[in-house]
Short mmCIF file of C-alpha atoms in Angstrom, two decimals:
data_model
loop_
_atom_site.label_atom_id
_atom_site.label_comp_id
_atom_site.label_asym_id
_atom_site.label_seq_id
_atom_site.Cartn_x
_atom_site.Cartn_y
_atom_site.Cartn_z
CA ASP A 1 -14.52 -10.20 -7.20
CA SER A 2 -13.03 -7.77 -9.79
CA GLY A 3 -15.42 -8.67 -12.53
CA VAL A 4 -12.55 -9.87 -14.73
CA THR A 5 -12.53 -13.58 -15.55
CA GLN A 6 -9.68 -15.64 -16.87
CA THR A 7 -9.68 -19.21 -18.10
CA PRO A 8 -8.30 -21.67 -17.61
CA LYS A 9 -7.20 -21.26 -13.99
CA HIS A 10 -4.38 -23.80 -14.38
CA LEU A 11 -2.69 -25.15 -17.46
CA ILE A 12 -0.01 -27.81 -17.65
CA THR A 13 1.66 -28.47 -20.94
CA ALA A 14 4.90 -29.61 -22.52
CA THR A 15 7.73 -27.70 -24.11
CA GLY A 16 7.17 -26.87 -27.71
CA GLN A 17 3.40 -26.79 -27.37
CA ARG A 18 1.01 -23.83 -27.90
CA VAL A 19 -1.65 -22.63 -25.51
CA THR A 20 -4.30 -19.93 -25.47
CA LEU A 21 -5.28 -17.97 -22.38
CA ARG A 22 -8.62 -16.18 -22.33
CA CYS A 23 -9.72 -13.03 -20.58
CA SER A 24 -13.14 -11.46 -20.27
CA PRO A 25 -12.96 -7.84 -19.06
CA ARG A 26 -15.31 -6.14 -16.67
CA SER A 27 -18.59 -5.17 -18.32
CA GLY A 28 -18.11 -1.87 -20.10
CA ASP A 29 -14.31 -1.82 -19.92
CA LEU A 30 -12.61 -1.24 -23.27
CA SER A 31 -8.99 -1.92 -22.27
CA VAL A 32 -7.36 -5.28 -21.66
CA TYR A 33 -3.80 -5.59 -20.36
CA TRP A 34 -1.76 -8.76 -20.16
CA TYR A 35 1.02 -9.32 -17.54
CA GLN A 36 3.37 -12.15 -16.73
CA GLN A 37 4.54 -12.81 -13.20
CA SER A 38 7.41 -15.29 -12.97
CA LEU A 39 8.98 -16.54 -9.69
CA ASP A 40 10.68 -13.62 -7.82
CA GLN A 41 9.62 -11.20 -10.55
CA GLY A 42 7.18 -8.40 -10.43
CA LEU A 43 4.37 -7.99 -12.94
CA GLN A 44 5.86 -7.71 -16.35
CA PHE A 45 3.70 -5.80 -18.78
CA LEU A 46 3.16 -7.70 -22.02
CA ILE A 47 0.61 -5.91 -24.14
CA HIS A 48 -2.41 -3.60 -23.94
CA TYR A 49 -5.43 -3.58 -26.19
CA TYR A 50 -8.04 -0.85 -26.33
CA ASN A 51 -11.37 -1.45 -28.04
CA GLY A 52 -9.82 -4.02 -30.38
CA GLU A 53 -6.65 -2.18 -31.22
CA GLU A 54 -3.13 -2.76 -29.90
CA ARG A 55 -2.10 0.29 -27.87
CA ALA A 56 1.18 -0.59 -26.26
CA LYS A 57 3.67 -3.42 -26.15
CA GLY A 58 6.01 -4.34 -23.37
CA ASN A 59 8.40 -7.23 -22.96
CA ILE A 60 6.37 -9.59 -25.07
CA LEU A 61 8.27 -12.30 -26.87
CA GLU A 62 7.75 -12.86 -30.55
CA ARG A 63 6.48 -16.38 -29.68
CA PHE A 64 3.55 -14.68 -27.89
CA SER A 65 0.67 -12.85 -29.50
CA ALA A 66 -2.60 -11.42 -28.37
CA GLN A 67 -5.80 -10.11 -29.76
CA GLN A 68 -8.97 -8.41 -28.59
CA PHE A 69 -12.22 -9.44 -30.22
CA PRO A 70 -15.31 -7.29 -31.04
CA ASP A 71 -17.03 -8.49 -27.83
CA LEU A 72 -13.90 -7.11 -26.05
CA HIS A 73 -12.67 -10.43 -24.69
CA SER A 74 -9.00 -11.10 -25.26
CA GLU A 75 -6.81 -14.05 -25.90
CA LEU A 76 -3.07 -14.47 -25.26
CA ASN A 77 -1.48 -17.08 -27.45
CA LEU A 78 1.81 -18.65 -26.34
CA SER A 79 3.65 -20.88 -28.77
CA SER A 80 6.82 -22.93 -28.92
CA LEU A 81 6.63 -23.04 -25.17
CA GLU A 82 9.81 -23.20 -23.13
CA LEU A 83 10.36 -24.09 -19.45
CA GLY A 84 10.99 -20.47 -18.71
CA ASP A 85 7.47 -19.52 -19.79
CA SER A 86 6.07 -21.10 -16.69
CA ALA A 87 4.48 -18.28 -14.84
CA LEU A 88 1.26 -16.64 -13.64
CA TYR A 89 -0.41 -14.74 -16.47
CA PHE A 90 -2.74 -11.91 -15.37
CA CYS A 91 -5.25 -10.04 -17.40
CA ALA A 92 -6.53 -6.65 -16.23
CA SER A 93 -9.23 -4.39 -17.64
CA GLY A 94 -9.99 -0.72 -17.37
CA ARG A 95 -11.12 2.37 -19.19
CA PRO A 96 -14.90 1.97 -19.05
CA ARG A 97 -16.78 3.30 -22.10
CA GLY A 98 -17.89 6.88 -21.55
CA ALA A 99 -15.50 7.56 -18.71
CA PRO A 100 -14.06 11.06 -18.65
CA THR A 101 -10.43 11.51 -19.65
CA ALA A 102 -9.29 11.27 -16.11
CA ILE A 103 -6.58 9.75 -14.14
CA SER A 104 -8.95 6.95 -13.36
CA TYR A 105 -8.14 5.55 -16.75
CA ASN A 106 -5.03 4.01 -15.29
CA GLU A 107 -6.80 2.05 -12.62
CA GLN A 108 -6.91 -1.58 -13.67
CA PHE A 109 -8.94 -4.47 -12.38
CA PHE A 110 -7.13 -7.71 -12.34
CA GLY A 111 -8.47 -11.18 -13.00
CA PRO A 112 -7.40 -14.13 -10.77
CA GLY A 113 -4.69 -15.22 -13.20
CA THR A 114 -3.83 -18.34 -15.15
CA ARG A 115 -1.02 -20.51 -13.81
CA LEU A 116 0.91 -21.97 -16.64
CA THR A 117 3.31 -24.82 -16.02
CA VAL A 118 5.52 -26.01 -18.87
CA LEU A 119 7.10 -29.45 -18.27
CA ASP B 1 16.52 -1.98 -16.84
CA GLN B 2 14.06 -1.76 -13.94
CA GLN B 3 12.27 1.52 -14.07
CA VAL B 4 10.35 0.96 -10.90
CA LYS B 5 12.23 -0.41 -7.95
CA GLN B 6 11.03 -1.80 -4.66
CA ASN B 7 14.22 -2.53 -2.91
CA SER B 8 12.73 -4.25 0.19
CA PRO B 9 11.46 -7.72 -0.76
CA SER B 10 9.83 -8.05 2.62
CA LEU B 11 8.88 -5.99 5.68
CA SER B 12 7.58 -7.09 9.09
CA VAL B 13 5.61 -4.59 11.21
CA GLN B 14 3.83 -4.94 14.54
CA GLU B 15 0.08 -4.65 14.47
CA GLY B 16 -1.08 -1.16 15.29
CA ARG B 17 2.23 0.39 14.17
CA ILE B 18 2.92 2.24 10.94
CA SER B 19 3.95 0.32 7.84
CA ILE B 20 6.06 2.25 5.30
CA LEU B 21 6.66 0.75 1.91
CA ASN B 22 9.05 2.46 -0.41
CA CYS B 23 9.39 2.72 -4.15
CA ASP B 24 11.85 4.47 -6.47
CA TYR B 25 11.59 5.10 -10.12
CA THR B 26 14.03 6.15 -12.80
CA ASN B 27 11.88 7.49 -15.64
CA SER B 28 11.29 11.20 -15.22
CA MET B 29 8.41 10.96 -17.68
CA PHE B 30 6.23 9.00 -15.16
CA ASP B 31 3.46 11.19 -13.91
CA TYR B 32 1.05 8.84 -12.35
CA PHE B 33 1.74 6.31 -9.63
CA LEU B 34 -0.31 3.51 -8.18
CA TRP B 35 -0.16 0.97 -5.38
CA TYR B 36 -1.68 -2.46 -5.68
CA LYS B 37 -2.17 -5.10 -3.04
CA LYS B 38 -2.07 -8.80 -3.77
CA TYR B 39 -3.16 -11.77 -1.68
CA PRO B 40 -1.97 -15.29 -2.54
CA ALA B 41 -3.97 -16.92 -5.32
CA GLU B 42 -5.70 -13.70 -6.24
CA GLY B 43 -5.04 -10.97 -8.77
CA PRO B 44 -3.67 -7.60 -7.58
CA THR B 45 -6.25 -5.05 -6.39
CA PHE B 46 -5.97 -1.33 -6.70
CA LEU B 47 -5.23 0.48 -3.45
CA ILE B 48 -4.36 4.13 -3.97
CA SER B 49 -2.86 6.35 -6.56
CA ILE B 50 -1.23 9.74 -6.90
CA SER B 51 -0.73 12.18 -9.74
CA SER B 52 2.59 13.99 -10.11
CA ILE B 53 0.84 17.33 -9.48
CA LYS B 54 0.32 16.24 -5.87
CA ASP B 55 2.75 15.27 -3.18
CA LYS B 56 0.34 13.45 -0.96
CA ASN B 57 -2.90 11.48 -1.31
CA GLU B 58 -4.77 10.01 1.56
CA ASP B 59 -7.53 7.35 1.74
CA GLY B 60 -8.43 6.12 5.15
CA ARG B 61 -5.49 4.33 6.69
CA PHE B 62 -3.49 4.64 3.49
CA THR B 63 -1.41 7.60 2.47
CA VAL B 64 0.94 7.83 -0.50
CA PHE B 65 3.65 10.42 -0.57
CA LEU B 66 5.46 11.51 -3.74
CA ASN B 67 8.83 13.18 -3.84
CA LYS B 68 9.41 14.05 -7.46
CA SER B 69 12.89 15.49 -7.05
CA ALA B 70 14.03 12.26 -5.47
CA LYS B 71 11.92 10.10 -7.81
CA HIS B 72 10.67 8.37 -4.69
CA LEU B 73 7.23 7.43 -3.38
CA SER B 74 6.08 5.71 -0.25
CA LEU B 75 2.93 4.11 1.03
CA HIS B 76 2.07 4.58 4.69
CA ILE B 77 -0.44 2.32 6.43
CA VAL B 78 -1.48 3.36 9.89
CA PRO B 79 -2.47 1.66 11.96
CA SER B 80 -1.42 -1.65 10.40
CA GLN B 81 -3.87 -4.45 10.68
CA PRO B 82 -3.48 -8.26 10.24
CA GLY B 83 -5.50 -8.12 6.95
CA ASP B 84 -2.81 -5.84 5.58
CA SER B 85 -0.41 -8.77 5.22
CA ALA B 86 0.00 -9.10 1.51
CA VAL B 87 2.35 -8.24 -1.37
CA TYR B 88 2.32 -4.62 -2.27
CA PHE B 89 3.21 -3.51 -5.80
CA CYS B 90 4.18 0.00 -6.77
CA ALA B 91 3.41 0.99 -10.40
CA ALA B 92 3.98 3.95 -12.57
CA SER B 93 2.92 5.32 -15.88
CA ALA B 94 3.51 8.15 -18.26
CA TYR B 95 -0.13 8.93 -18.47
CA GLU B 96 -0.20 11.15 -21.53
CA ARG B 97 2.53 9.38 -23.42
CA ASP B 98 1.79 5.72 -23.55
CA ASP B 99 -0.59 3.16 -22.40
CA LYS B 100 1.48 0.86 -20.25
CA ILE B 101 1.99 0.65 -16.53
CA ILE B 102 5.34 -0.46 -15.19
CA PHE B 103 5.27 -2.46 -11.98
CA GLY B 104 7.93 -3.00 -9.33
CA LYS B 105 8.76 -6.48 -8.03
CA GLY B 106 6.70 -6.04 -4.89
CA THR B 107 7.25 -5.93 -1.15
CA ARG B 108 5.77 -8.65 1.08
CA LEU B 109 4.34 -7.10 4.20
CA HIS B 110 3.94 -9.23 7.30
CA ILE B 111 1.85 -7.80 10.12
CA LEU B 112 2.90 -9.37 13.39
CA PRO B 113 0.42 -9.86 16.23
#
């Protein structure tokens, strides 16, 4: 158990709809990262939040948005869903508060993922 | 443009032998590299990492080698055990420059009895 929780575990919805995926980081971690894993694809980095602020963006579509709340949990919002958005969405956390500025900042702890199916 | 490439989608190795998983990268700004292991229906878990100031890092049965001039790294598992059967992801980051980690597509390792 990584200490990172993601809800829901599975989500089935229709094209054109909007969904929200939720992530609770490990206790004390300030960073939340979102990834998408499609069939035959690696983990595609979407976005990184650190202590409530956006720190880096990857291949995130304009239809997708994310935020990190004061309690450090994060939500990934996916709108105008298309069939191609069906994928596993992982959240990872890292960078515990008070950690030294060391390489260990880049170690991430992944949640179990949310499987999104768009029909 | 794939900056981190794992060219072998799968690999089969006899139990007890050495497993070697390879990874190539294109971005010369990458200075920190990680390997993650993933079982079905679970999130990836961190395995081992290496900074660009080193060429080798060892942790038990796992050793990562980095060849900066070739922009190549490899993960050695010896001896291979049945529980090592999983998908292995190579990842890289430009630690001081930005806050994202780029993953490869993964290599599925099968340990044969």
